[in-house]
């Protein structure tokens, strides 16, 4: 019985949110949206969570996962209901800065075209900046880790420039690059470069010397020691640098788009804030949160595939 309850807790949490929404009227201070978008949202999740709970009776592995995650998602429904009560039903916070759910969801349904265009623009900036920054950072880190001369001449400059937040360079990059797009790509790449270079060089320098001595004894060439010994052994820390880099890239991206960009999620949030449309600000924040979560999930999946050989030696 407890097992079944855990699997249906997401449905029960959604029921609580639905009852709060239906039984308590919204405060009259909130402007009305063109449609009851939040109701549609709740109808969808009521159906989805009930179907998921029913499917769990037939799939054993899925049932175990749902029993584990069910209480959390049930709690999410309760939190959503509490926020609805505080903001939408009783307006305990200023209505201008804390809109109700219907007005936030309206930004997605009524302004989806501009949001999609901003997502596409941010994606281009993020992908280009991340690729340039991670590739250059990886190459820099490899040279720092394996070459004493390179480390001697370059490492002091990296220690001087790297810790400076990439967004500090926005005014300079806007004067160097002919377009705001190019300047934004540079800022994102710079924010990724330092994290990847630092973690790559540190990881390579931390590889036990015994690995290289054994490979050298067996006749391994210098290239073999770099690409088949040093870099694979340093991969876990390299991926950690990549994760730090993508988080820094998001911060740099949002800031860079607020200066001179015509589109992008950062520009969208700044634009909505300037117009005092805080429902649009929250819509942009939701997009960023979901977008970042999806990218990090994909990176974790990619890491798990690349580092599949470590399973059994590390706790995942």
PDB file of C-alpha atoms in Angstrom:
ATOM      1  CA  UNK A   1       0.000   0.000   0.000  1.00  0.00           C
ATOM      2  CA  UNK A   2       2.839   2.396   0.876  1.00  0.00           C
ATOM      3  CA  UNK A   3       4.535   1.515  -2.403  1.00  0.00           C
ATOM      4  CA  UNK A   4       1.400   2.430  -4.383  1.00  0.00           C
ATOM      5  CA  UNK A   5       1.036   5.676  -2.430  1.00  0.00           C
ATOM      6  CA  UNK A   6       4.606   6.700  -3.251  1.00  0.00           C
ATOM      7  CA  UNK A   7       4.009   6.078  -6.950  1.00  0.00           C
ATOM      8  CA  UNK A   8       0.864   8.223  -6.949  1.00  0.00           C
ATOM      9  CA  UNK A   9       2.262  11.065  -4.835  1.00  0.00           C
ATOM     10  CA  UNK A  10       3.022  13.157  -7.964  1.00  0.00           C
ATOM     11  CA  UNK A  11      -0.661  12.817  -8.917  1.00  0.00           C
ATOM     12  CA  UNK A  12      -1.784  13.744  -5.383  1.00  0.00           C
ATOM     13  CA  UNK A  13       0.535  16.763  -5.370  1.00  0.00           C
ATOM     14  CA  UNK A  14      -0.978  17.919  -8.646  1.00  0.00           C
ATOM     15  CA  UNK A  15      -4.476  17.382  -7.227  1.00  0.00           C
ATOM     16  CA  UNK A  16      -3.604  19.682  -4.309  1.00  0.00           C
ATOM     17  CA  UNK A  17      -2.367  22.366  -6.697  1.00  0.00           C
ATOM     18  CA  UNK A  18      -5.518  21.955  -8.801  1.00  0.00           C
ATOM     19  CA  UNK A  19      -7.863  22.234  -5.797  1.00  0.00           C
ATOM     20  CA  UNK A  20      -6.112  25.381  -4.585  1.00  0.00           C
ATOM     21  CA  UNK A  21      -6.420  26.893  -8.040  1.00  0.00           C
ATOM     22  CA  UNK A  22     -10.101  26.016  -8.440  1.00  0.00           C
ATOM     23  CA  UNK A  23     -11.462  26.583  -4.935  1.00  0.00           C
ATOM     24  CA  UNK A  24      -9.712  29.876  -4.116  1.00  0.00           C
ATOM     25  CA  UNK A  25     -10.278  32.883  -6.366  1.00  0.00           C
ATOM     26  CA  UNK A  26      -7.380  34.966  -7.634  1.00  0.00           C
ATOM     27  CA  UNK A  27      -6.807  38.342  -6.047  1.00  0.00           C
ATOM     28  CA  UNK A  28      -8.508  41.118  -8.018  1.00  0.00           C
ATOM     29  CA  UNK A  29      -5.252  43.108  -8.165  1.00  0.00           C
ATOM     30  CA  UNK A  30      -3.806  40.661 -10.688  1.00  0.00           C
ATOM     31  CA  UNK A  31      -4.575  41.498 -14.340  1.00  0.00           C
ATOM     32  CA  UNK A  32      -6.460  38.771 -16.148  1.00  0.00           C
ATOM     33  CA  UNK A  33      -4.731  36.762 -18.874  1.00  0.00           C
ATOM     34  CA  UNK A  34      -6.458  36.092 -22.190  1.00  0.00           C
ATOM     35  CA  UNK A  35      -6.995  32.467 -21.259  1.00  0.00           C
ATOM     36  CA  UNK A  36      -6.735  30.141 -18.259  1.00  0.00           C
ATOM     37  CA  UNK A  37      -3.337  28.765 -19.210  1.00  0.00           C
ATOM     38  CA  UNK A  38      -2.540  27.495 -15.725  1.00  0.00           C
ATOM     39  CA  UNK A  39      -5.690  25.348 -15.770  1.00  0.00           C
ATOM     40  CA  UNK A  40      -4.551  23.695 -19.005  1.00  0.00           C
ATOM     41  CA  UNK A  41      -1.143  23.149 -17.413  1.00  0.00           C
ATOM     42  CA  UNK A  42      -2.735  21.396 -14.419  1.00  0.00           C
ATOM     43  CA  UNK A  43      -5.065  19.286 -16.608  1.00  0.00           C
ATOM     44  CA  UNK A  44      -2.047  18.032 -18.521  1.00  0.00           C
ATOM     45  CA  UNK A  45      -0.098  17.056 -15.413  1.00  0.00           C
ATOM     46  CA  UNK A  46      -3.135  15.482 -13.757  1.00  0.00           C
ATOM     47  CA  UNK A  47      -3.476  13.198 -16.769  1.00  0.00           C
ATOM     48  CA  UNK A  48       0.268  12.579 -17.127  1.00  0.00           C
ATOM     49  CA  UNK A  49       0.937  11.747 -13.463  1.00  0.00           C
ATOM     50  CA  UNK A  50      -2.093   9.441 -13.278  1.00  0.00           C
ATOM     51  CA  UNK A  51      -1.030   7.574 -16.417  1.00  0.00           C
ATOM     52  CA  UNK A  52       2.555   7.300 -15.141  1.00  0.00           C
ATOM     53  CA  UNK A  53       1.299   5.867 -11.862  1.00  0.00           C
ATOM     54  CA  UNK A  54      -0.815   3.323 -13.751  1.00  0.00           C
ATOM     55  CA  UNK A  55       2.047   2.306 -16.042  1.00  0.00           C
ATOM     56  CA  UNK A  56       4.243   1.610 -12.999  1.00  0.00           C
ATOM     57  CA  UNK A  57       2.085  -1.461 -12.204  1.00  0.00           C
ATOM     58  CA  UNK A  58       3.427  -3.164 -15.351  1.00  0.00           C
ATOM     59  CA  UNK A  59       7.102  -2.091 -15.407  1.00  0.00           C
ATOM     60  CA  UNK A  60       9.207  -3.259 -12.485  1.00  0.00           C
ATOM     61  CA  UNK A  61      12.288  -1.080 -13.072  1.00  0.00           C
ATOM     62  CA  UNK A  62      10.161   1.971 -13.723  1.00  0.00           C
ATOM     63  CA  UNK A  63       8.151   1.215 -10.582  1.00  0.00           C
ATOM     64  CA  UNK A  64      11.294   1.271  -8.424  1.00  0.00           C
ATOM     65  CA  UNK A  65      12.416   4.607  -9.895  1.00  0.00           C
ATOM     66  CA  UNK A  66       8.973   6.126  -9.375  1.00  0.00           C
ATOM     67  CA  UNK A  67       8.845   4.966  -5.766  1.00  0.00           C
ATOM     68  CA  UNK A  68      12.123   6.770  -5.205  1.00  0.00           C
ATOM     69  CA  UNK A  69      11.254  10.032  -7.019  1.00  0.00           C
ATOM     70  CA  UNK A  70       7.502  10.103  -6.273  1.00  0.00           C
ATOM     71  CA  UNK A  71       7.724  11.865  -2.871  1.00  0.00           C
ATOM     72  CA  UNK A  72       9.889  14.608  -4.365  1.00  0.00           C
ATOM     73  CA  UNK A  73       7.495  15.337  -7.240  1.00  0.00           C
ATOM     74  CA  UNK A  74       4.562  15.204  -4.866  1.00  0.00           C
ATOM     75  CA  UNK A  75       6.326  17.838  -2.787  1.00  0.00           C
ATOM     76  CA  UNK A  76       6.796  19.962  -5.910  1.00  0.00           C
ATOM     77  CA  UNK A  77       3.020  20.040  -6.348  1.00  0.00           C
ATOM     78  CA  UNK A  78       2.594  21.244  -2.758  1.00  0.00           C
ATOM     79  CA  UNK A  79       5.242  23.969  -3.238  1.00  0.00           C
ATOM     80  CA  UNK A  80       3.490  25.119  -6.426  1.00  0.00           C
ATOM     81  CA  UNK A  81       0.208  25.318  -4.510  1.00  0.00           C
ATOM     82  CA  UNK A  82       1.783  27.327  -1.671  1.00  0.00           C
ATOM     83  CA  UNK A  83       3.283  29.830  -4.127  1.00  0.00           C
ATOM     84  CA  UNK A  84      -0.088  30.108  -5.854  1.00  0.00           C
ATOM     85  CA  UNK A  85      -1.759  30.899  -2.521  1.00  0.00           C
ATOM     86  CA  UNK A  86       0.832  33.495  -1.521  1.00  0.00           C
ATOM     87  CA  UNK A  87       1.080  35.255  -4.873  1.00  0.00           C
ATOM     88  CA  UNK A  88      -1.987  34.513  -6.979  1.00  0.00           C
ATOM     89  CA  UNK A  89      -4.734  34.103  -4.386  1.00  0.00           C
ATOM     90  CA  UNK A  90      -3.844  36.591  -1.647  1.00  0.00           C
ATOM     91  CA  UNK A  91      -1.254  38.853  -3.325  1.00  0.00           C
ATOM     92  CA  UNK A  92       1.029  38.857  -0.276  1.00  0.00           C
ATOM     93  CA  UNK A  93       3.825  40.216  -2.488  1.00  0.00           C
ATOM     94  CA  UNK A  94       3.696  43.225  -4.873  1.00  0.00           C
ATOM     95  CA  UNK A  95       1.614  42.248  -7.894  1.00  0.00           C
ATOM     96  CA  UNK A  96       3.837  44.169 -10.331  1.00  0.00           C
ATOM     97  CA  UNK A  97       6.916  42.129  -9.444  1.00  0.00           C
ATOM     98  CA  UNK A  98       5.230  38.802  -8.649  1.00  0.00           C
ATOM     99  CA  UNK A  99       2.609  37.927 -11.293  1.00  0.00           C
ATOM    100  CA  UNK A 100       0.326  34.921 -11.038  1.00  0.00           C
ATOM    101  CA  UNK A 101       0.887  31.722 -13.001  1.00  0.00           C
ATOM    102  CA  UNK A 102      -1.601  32.528 -15.776  1.00  0.00           C
ATOM    103  CA  UNK A 103       0.263  35.709 -16.723  1.00  0.00           C
ATOM    104  CA  UNK A 104       3.642  33.955 -16.764  1.00  0.00           C
ATOM    105  CA  UNK A 105       2.367  31.085 -18.907  1.00  0.00           C
ATOM    106  CA  UNK A 106       0.692  33.604 -21.209  1.00  0.00           C
ATOM    107  CA  UNK A 107       4.157  34.812 -22.238  1.00  0.00           C
ATOM    108  CA  UNK A 108       4.872  31.351 -23.669  1.00  0.00           C
ATOM    109  CA  UNK A 109       1.550  30.912 -25.452  1.00  0.00           C
ATOM    110  CA  UNK A 110       1.103  34.464 -26.737  1.00  0.00           C
ATOM    111  CA  UNK A 111       4.748  35.373 -27.358  1.00  0.00           C
ATOM    112  CA  UNK A 112       6.242  32.024 -28.304  1.00  0.00           C
ATOM    113  CA  UNK A 113       7.602  33.360 -31.608  1.00  0.00           C
ATOM    114  CA  UNK A 114       9.917  35.891 -29.989  1.00  0.00           C
ATOM    115  CA  UNK A 115      10.936  33.422 -27.265  1.00  0.00           C
ATOM    116  CA  UNK A 116      11.859  30.772 -29.851  1.00  0.00           C
ATOM    117  CA  UNK A 117      13.856  33.337 -31.806  1.00  0.00           C
ATOM    118  CA  UNK A 118      15.703  34.328 -28.620  1.00  0.00           C
ATOM    119  CA  UNK A 119      16.404  30.677 -27.772  1.00  0.00           C
ATOM    120  CA  UNK A 120      17.839  30.112 -31.247  1.00  0.00           C
ATOM    121  CA  UNK A 121      20.032  33.215 -30.982  1.00  0.00           C
ATOM    122  CA  UNK A 122      21.315  32.204 -27.529  1.00  0.00           C
ATOM    123  CA  UNK A 123      21.958  28.657 -28.755  1.00  0.00           C
ATOM    124  CA  UNK A 124      24.157  29.899 -31.583  1.00  0.00           C
ATOM    125  CA  UNK A 125      26.142  32.091 -29.198  1.00  0.00           C
ATOM    126  CA  UNK A 126      26.461  29.353 -26.604  1.00  0.00           C
ATOM    127  CA  UNK A 127      27.493  26.606 -29.023  1.00  0.00           C
ATOM    128  CA  UNK A 128      30.091  28.728 -30.835  1.00  0.00           C
ATOM    129  CA  UNK A 129      31.515  30.186 -27.639  1.00  0.00           C
ATOM    130  CA  UNK A 130      31.532  26.848 -25.849  1.00  0.00           C
ATOM    131  CA  UNK A 131      33.206  24.992 -28.738  1.00  0.00           C
ATOM    132  CA  UNK A 132      35.896  27.649 -29.218  1.00  0.00           C
ATOM    133  CA  UNK A 133      36.507  28.019 -25.499  1.00  0.00           C
ATOM    134  CA  UNK A 134      36.599  24.311 -24.677  1.00  0.00           C
ATOM    135  CA  UNK A 135      38.827  23.367 -27.624  1.00  0.00           C
ATOM    136  CA  UNK A 136      41.328  26.184 -27.006  1.00  0.00           C
ATOM    137  CA  UNK A 137      41.143  25.567 -23.256  1.00  0.00           C
ATOM    138  CA  UNK A 138      41.811  21.846 -23.729  1.00  0.00           C
ATOM    139  CA  UNK A 139      44.802  22.487 -25.994  1.00  0.00           C
ATOM    140  CA  UNK A 140      46.146  25.104 -23.574  1.00  0.00           C
ATOM    141  CA  UNK A 141      45.720  22.731 -20.637  1.00  0.00           C
ATOM    142  CA  UNK A 142      47.493  19.880 -22.441  1.00  0.00           C
ATOM    143  CA  UNK A 143      50.496  22.087 -23.236  1.00  0.00           C
ATOM    144  CA  UNK A 144      50.568  23.417 -19.675  1.00  0.00           C
ATOM    145  CA  UNK A 145      50.457  19.882 -18.304  1.00  0.00           C
ATOM    146  CA  UNK A 146      53.120  18.336 -20.547  1.00  0.00           C
ATOM    147  CA  UNK A 147      55.460  21.178 -21.504  1.00  0.00           C
ATOM    148  CA  UNK A 148      57.610  22.827 -18.841  1.00  0.00           C
ATOM    149  CA  UNK A 149      58.690  25.592 -21.225  1.00  0.00           C
ATOM    150  CA  UNK A 150      55.126  26.399 -22.212  1.00  0.00           C
ATOM    151  CA  UNK A 151      54.142  26.370 -18.550  1.00  0.00           C
ATOM    152  CA  UNK A 152      57.029  28.710 -17.679  1.00  0.00           C
ATOM    153  CA  UNK A 153      56.156  31.334 -20.296  1.00  0.00           C
ATOM    154  CA  UNK A 154      52.355  31.128 -20.465  1.00  0.00           C
ATOM    155  CA  UNK A 155      51.123  30.081 -17.023  1.00  0.00           C
ATOM    156  CA  UNK A 156      51.816  33.481 -15.363  1.00  0.00           C
ATOM    157  CA  UNK A 157      49.651  35.231 -17.967  1.00  0.00           C
ATOM    158  CA  UNK A 158      46.865  32.696 -17.449  1.00  0.00           C
ATOM    159  CA  UNK A 159      47.006  33.238 -13.689  1.00  0.00           C
ATOM    160  CA  UNK A 160      46.759  36.982 -14.324  1.00  0.00           C
ATOM    161  CA  UNK A 161      43.972  37.014 -16.929  1.00  0.00           C
ATOM    162  CA  UNK A 162      42.013  33.843 -16.150  1.00  0.00           C
ATOM    163  CA  UNK A 163      40.502  34.735 -12.753  1.00  0.00           C
ATOM    164  CA  UNK A 164      39.113  38.033 -14.090  1.00  0.00           C
ATOM    165  CA  UNK A 165      35.367  37.577 -14.787  1.00  0.00           C
ATOM    166  CA  UNK A 166      34.816  37.347 -18.522  1.00  0.00           C
ATOM    167  CA  UNK A 167      32.007  39.915 -18.380  1.00  0.00           C
ATOM    168  CA  UNK A 168      34.559  42.581 -17.363  1.00  0.00           C
ATOM    169  CA  UNK A 169      35.859  42.427 -20.936  1.00  0.00           C
ATOM    170  CA  UNK A 170      32.499  43.317 -22.510  1.00  0.00           C
ATOM    171  CA  UNK A 171      33.260  47.040 -23.108  1.00  0.00           C
ATOM    172  CA  UNK A 172      36.627  46.170 -24.675  1.00  0.00           C
ATOM    173  CA  UNK A 173      35.278  43.320 -26.791  1.00  0.00           C
ATOM    174  CA  UNK A 174      32.513  45.562 -28.164  1.00  0.00           C
ATOM    175  CA  UNK A 175      35.185  47.929 -29.491  1.00  0.00           C
ATOM    176  CA  UNK A 176      37.435  45.180 -30.887  1.00  0.00           C
ATOM    177  CA  UNK A 177      34.848  43.031 -32.666  1.00  0.00           C
ATOM    178  CA  UNK A 178      32.801  44.507 -35.539  1.00  0.00           C
ATOM    179  CA  UNK A 179      29.489  43.053 -34.324  1.00  0.00           C
ATOM    180  CA  UNK A 180      27.896  42.476 -30.901  1.00  0.00           C
ATOM    181  CA  UNK A 181      27.467  38.819 -31.917  1.00  0.00           C
ATOM    182  CA  UNK A 182      31.214  38.338 -32.355  1.00  0.00           C
ATOM    183  CA  UNK A 183      31.897  40.119 -29.073  1.00  0.00           C
ATOM    184  CA  UNK A 184      29.394  37.894 -27.271  1.00  0.00           C
ATOM    185  CA  UNK A 185      30.968  34.725 -28.713  1.00  0.00           C
ATOM    186  CA  UNK A 186      34.368  35.928 -27.486  1.00  0.00           C
ATOM    187  CA  UNK A 187      33.041  36.585 -23.965  1.00  0.00           C
ATOM    188  CA  UNK A 188      31.430  33.130 -23.755  1.00  0.00           C
ATOM    189  CA  UNK A 189      34.562  31.436 -25.128  1.00  0.00           C
ATOM    190  CA  UNK A 190      36.759  33.286 -22.648  1.00  0.00           C
ATOM    191  CA  UNK A 191      34.595  32.208 -19.716  1.00  0.00           C
ATOM    192  CA  UNK A 192      34.857  28.547 -20.799  1.00  0.00           C
ATOM    193  CA  UNK A 193      38.549  28.636 -21.730  1.00  0.00           C
ATOM    194  CA  UNK A 194      39.954  29.300 -18.259  1.00  0.00           C
ATOM    195  CA  UNK A 195      37.959  26.568 -16.478  1.00  0.00           C
ATOM    196  CA  UNK A 196      38.835  23.910 -19.046  1.00  0.00           C
ATOM    197  CA  UNK A 197      42.500  24.943 -19.259  1.00  0.00           C
ATOM    198  CA  UNK A 198      42.924  25.031 -15.485  1.00  0.00           C
ATOM    199  CA  UNK A 199      41.284  21.676 -14.794  1.00  0.00           C
ATOM    200  CA  UNK A 200      43.011  19.983 -17.750  1.00  0.00           C
ATOM    201  CA  UNK A 201      46.503  21.126 -16.758  1.00  0.00           C
ATOM    202  CA  UNK A 202      45.949  20.318 -13.075  1.00  0.00           C
ATOM    203  CA  UNK A 203      44.591  16.865 -13.896  1.00  0.00           C
ATOM    204  CA  UNK A 204      47.488  16.008 -16.212  1.00  0.00           C
ATOM    205  CA  UNK A 205      50.047  17.148 -13.659  1.00  0.00           C
ATOM    206  CA  UNK A 206      48.290  14.992 -11.042  1.00  0.00           C
ATOM    207  CA  UNK A 207      48.539  11.778 -13.076  1.00  0.00           C
ATOM    208  CA  UNK A 208      50.853   9.376 -11.178  1.00  0.00           C
ATOM    209  CA  UNK A 209      54.333   9.334 -12.699  1.00  0.00           C
ATOM    210  CA  UNK A 210      54.297   5.533 -12.485  1.00  0.00           C
ATOM    211  CA  UNK A 211      51.828   5.472 -15.407  1.00  0.00           C
ATOM    212  CA  UNK A 212      54.314   7.238 -17.672  1.00  0.00           C
ATOM    213  CA  UNK A 213      57.295   5.248 -16.408  1.00  0.00           C
ATOM    214  CA  UNK A 214      55.558   1.927 -17.098  1.00  0.00           C
ATOM    215  CA  UNK A 215      54.464   3.024 -20.565  1.00  0.00           C
ATOM    216  CA  UNK A 216      57.975   4.318 -21.319  1.00  0.00           C
ATOM    217  CA  UNK A 217      59.462   1.012 -20.175  1.00  0.00           C
ATOM    218  CA  UNK A 218      57.133  -0.810 -22.560  1.00  0.00           C
ATOM    219  CA  UNK A 219      58.370   1.352 -25.421  1.00  0.00           C
ATOM    220  CA  UNK A 220      55.618   3.942 -25.653  1.00  0.00           C
ATOM    221  CA  UNK A 221      56.399   7.045 -27.685  1.00  0.00           C
ATOM    222  CA  UNK A 222      55.872  10.584 -26.433  1.00  0.00           C
ATOM    223  CA  UNK A 223      52.646  10.962 -28.417  1.00  0.00           C
ATOM    224  CA  UNK A 224      51.351   7.675 -26.995  1.00  0.00           C
ATOM    225  CA  UNK A 225      52.012   8.887 -23.439  1.00  0.00           C
ATOM    226  CA  UNK A 226      50.142  12.123 -24.136  1.00  0.00           C
ATOM    227  CA  UNK A 227      47.085  10.748 -25.961  1.00  0.00           C
ATOM    228  CA  UNK A 228      46.815   7.234 -24.524  1.00  0.00           C
ATOM    229  CA  UNK A 229      48.055   7.686 -20.953  1.00  0.00           C
ATOM    230  CA  UNK A 230      47.949  11.270 -19.714  1.00  0.00           C
ATOM    231  CA  UNK A 231      44.753  12.569 -21.304  1.00  0.00           C
ATOM    232  CA  UNK A 232      42.584   9.470 -20.575  1.00  0.00           C
ATOM    233  CA  UNK A 233      43.735   9.453 -16.945  1.00  0.00           C
ATOM    234  CA  UNK A 234      42.879  13.140 -16.640  1.00  0.00           C
ATOM    235  CA  UNK A 235      39.448  12.845 -18.308  1.00  0.00           C
ATOM    236  CA  UNK A 236      37.316  12.948 -15.107  1.00  0.00           C
ATOM    237  CA  UNK A 237      38.827  16.294 -14.097  1.00  0.00           C
ATOM    238  CA  UNK A 238      38.673  17.572 -17.679  1.00  0.00           C
ATOM    239  CA  UNK A 239      34.934  16.955 -17.714  1.00  0.00           C
ATOM    240  CA  UNK A 240      34.679  18.752 -14.383  1.00  0.00           C
ATOM    241  CA  UNK A 241      36.305  21.753 -16.040  1.00  0.00           C
ATOM    242  CA  UNK A 242      33.817  21.471 -18.890  1.00  0.00           C
ATOM    243  CA  UNK A 243      30.901  21.503 -16.413  1.00  0.00           C
ATOM    244  CA  UNK A 244      32.303  24.581 -14.688  1.00  0.00           C
ATOM    245  CA  UNK A 245      32.834  26.109 -18.104  1.00  0.00           C
ATOM    246  CA  UNK A 246      29.250  25.614 -19.260  1.00  0.00           C
ATOM    247  CA  UNK A 247      27.930  27.233 -16.072  1.00  0.00           C
ATOM    248  CA  UNK A 248      30.292  30.181 -16.548  1.00  0.00           C
ATOM    249  CA  UNK A 249      29.218  30.304 -20.187  1.00  0.00           C
ATOM    250  CA  UNK A 250      25.581  30.742 -19.186  1.00  0.00           C
ATOM    251  CA  UNK A 251      26.461  33.576 -16.840  1.00  0.00           C
ATOM    252  CA  UNK A 252      28.577  35.274 -19.486  1.00  0.00           C
ATOM    253  CA  UNK A 253      25.943  34.680 -22.173  1.00  0.00           C
ATOM    254  CA  UNK A 254      23.129  36.278 -20.186  1.00  0.00           C
ATOM    255  CA  UNK A 255      25.280  39.300 -19.343  1.00  0.00           C
ATOM    256  CA  UNK A 256      26.726  39.712 -22.833  1.00  0.00           C
ATOM    257  CA  UNK A 257      23.290  39.661 -24.449  1.00  0.00           C
ATOM    258  CA  UNK A 258      22.185  42.565 -22.279  1.00  0.00           C
ATOM    259  CA  UNK A 259      24.725  44.822 -24.004  1.00  0.00           C
ATOM    260  CA  UNK A 260      23.976  45.544 -27.638  1.00  0.00           C
ATOM    261  CA  UNK A 261      22.370  42.227 -28.644  1.00  0.00           C
ATOM    262  CA  UNK A 262      19.153  42.299 -30.667  1.00  0.00           C
ATOM    263  CA  UNK A 263      17.904  38.896 -29.526  1.00  0.00           C
ATOM    264  CA  UNK A 264      18.684  36.225 -26.965  1.00  0.00           C
ATOM    265  CA  UNK A 265      17.294  35.137 -23.611  1.00  0.00           C
ATOM    266  CA  UNK A 266      19.434  37.664 -21.738  1.00  0.00           C
ATOM    267  CA  UNK A 267      18.224  40.418 -24.058  1.00  0.00           C
ATOM    268  CA  UNK A 268      14.625  39.212 -23.624  1.00  0.00           C
ATOM    269  CA  UNK A 269      14.830  39.398 -19.827  1.00  0.00           C
ATOM    270  CA  UNK A 270      16.418  42.849 -19.961  1.00  0.00           C
ATOM    271  CA  UNK A 271      13.776  44.032 -22.432  1.00  0.00           C
ATOM    272  CA  UNK A 272      10.873  42.731 -20.345  1.00  0.00           C
ATOM    273  CA  UNK A 273      12.354  44.266 -17.192  1.00  0.00           C
ATOM    274  CA  UNK A 274      12.704  47.653 -18.899  1.00  0.00           C
ATOM    275  CA  UNK A 275       9.010  47.465 -19.857  1.00  0.00           C
ATOM    276  CA  UNK A 276       8.090  46.405 -16.283  1.00  0.00           C
ATOM    277  CA  UNK A 277       6.593  43.172 -17.638  1.00  0.00           C
ATOM    278  CA  UNK A 278       7.843  40.888 -14.897  1.00  0.00           C
ATOM    279  CA  UNK A 279       5.795  37.963 -16.170  1.00  0.00           C
ATOM    280  CA  UNK A 280       8.168  38.025 -19.143  1.00  0.00           C
ATOM    281  CA  UNK A 281      11.163  38.188 -16.808  1.00  0.00           C
ATOM    282  CA  UNK A 282      10.012  35.023 -15.025  1.00  0.00           C
ATOM    283  CA  UNK A 283       9.296  33.341 -18.368  1.00  0.00           C
ATOM    284  CA  UNK A 284      12.890  34.059 -19.411  1.00  0.00           C
ATOM    285  CA  UNK A 285      14.217  32.687 -16.127  1.00  0.00           C
ATOM    286  CA  UNK A 286      12.206  29.492 -16.633  1.00  0.00           C
ATOM    287  CA  UNK A 287      13.640  29.117 -20.138  1.00  0.00           C
ATOM    288  CA  UNK A 288      17.184  29.537 -18.807  1.00  0.00           C
ATOM    289  CA  UNK A 289      16.618  26.996 -16.025  1.00  0.00           C
ATOM    290  CA  UNK A 290      15.170  24.356 -18.353  1.00  0.00           C
ATOM    291  CA  UNK A 291      17.764  25.063 -21.056  1.00  0.00           C
ATOM    292  CA  UNK A 292      20.678  24.779 -18.628  1.00  0.00           C
ATOM    293  CA  UNK A 293      19.254  21.596 -17.106  1.00  0.00           C
ATOM    294  CA  UNK A 294      18.919  19.954 -20.536  1.00  0.00           C
ATOM    295  CA  UNK A 295      22.463  20.841 -21.570  1.00  0.00           C
ATOM    296  CA  UNK A 296      23.961  19.609 -18.298  1.00  0.00           C
ATOM    297  CA  UNK A 297      21.954  16.391 -18.602  1.00  0.00           C
ATOM    298  CA  UNK A 298      23.317  15.828 -22.109  1.00  0.00           C
ATOM    299  CA  UNK A 299      26.858  16.529 -20.908  1.00  0.00           C
ATOM    300  CA  UNK A 300      26.467  14.023 -18.076  1.00  0.00           C
ATOM    301  CA  UNK A 301      25.189  11.414 -20.546  1.00  0.00           C
ATOM    302  CA  UNK A 302      28.156  12.105 -22.838  1.00  0.00           C
ATOM    303  CA  UNK A 303      30.567  11.894 -19.895  1.00  0.00           C
ATOM    304  CA  UNK A 304      29.084   8.585 -18.774  1.00  0.00           C
ATOM    305  CA  UNK A 305      29.570   7.175 -22.260  1.00  0.00           C
ATOM    306  CA  UNK A 306      33.151   8.410 -22.618  1.00  0.00           C
ATOM    307  CA  UNK A 307      34.129   7.307 -19.105  1.00  0.00           C
ATOM    308  CA  UNK A 308      32.283   4.016 -19.248  1.00  0.00           C
ATOM    309  CA  UNK A 309      35.539   2.232 -18.403  1.00  0.00           C
ATOM    310  CA  UNK A 310      35.476   3.800 -14.923  1.00  0.00           C
ATOM    311  CA  UNK A 311      32.239   2.138 -13.859  1.00  0.00           C
ATOM    312  CA  UNK A 312      32.945  -0.252 -11.045  1.00  0.00           C
ATOM    313  CA  UNK A 313      35.810   1.860  -9.698  1.00  0.00           C
ATOM    314  CA  UNK A 314      33.867   5.050  -9.014  1.00  0.00           C
ATOM    315  CA  UNK A 315      30.476   5.654  -7.420  1.00  0.00           C
ATOM    316  CA  UNK A 316      28.089   7.117 -10.018  1.00  0.00           C
TER     317      UNK A 316
END
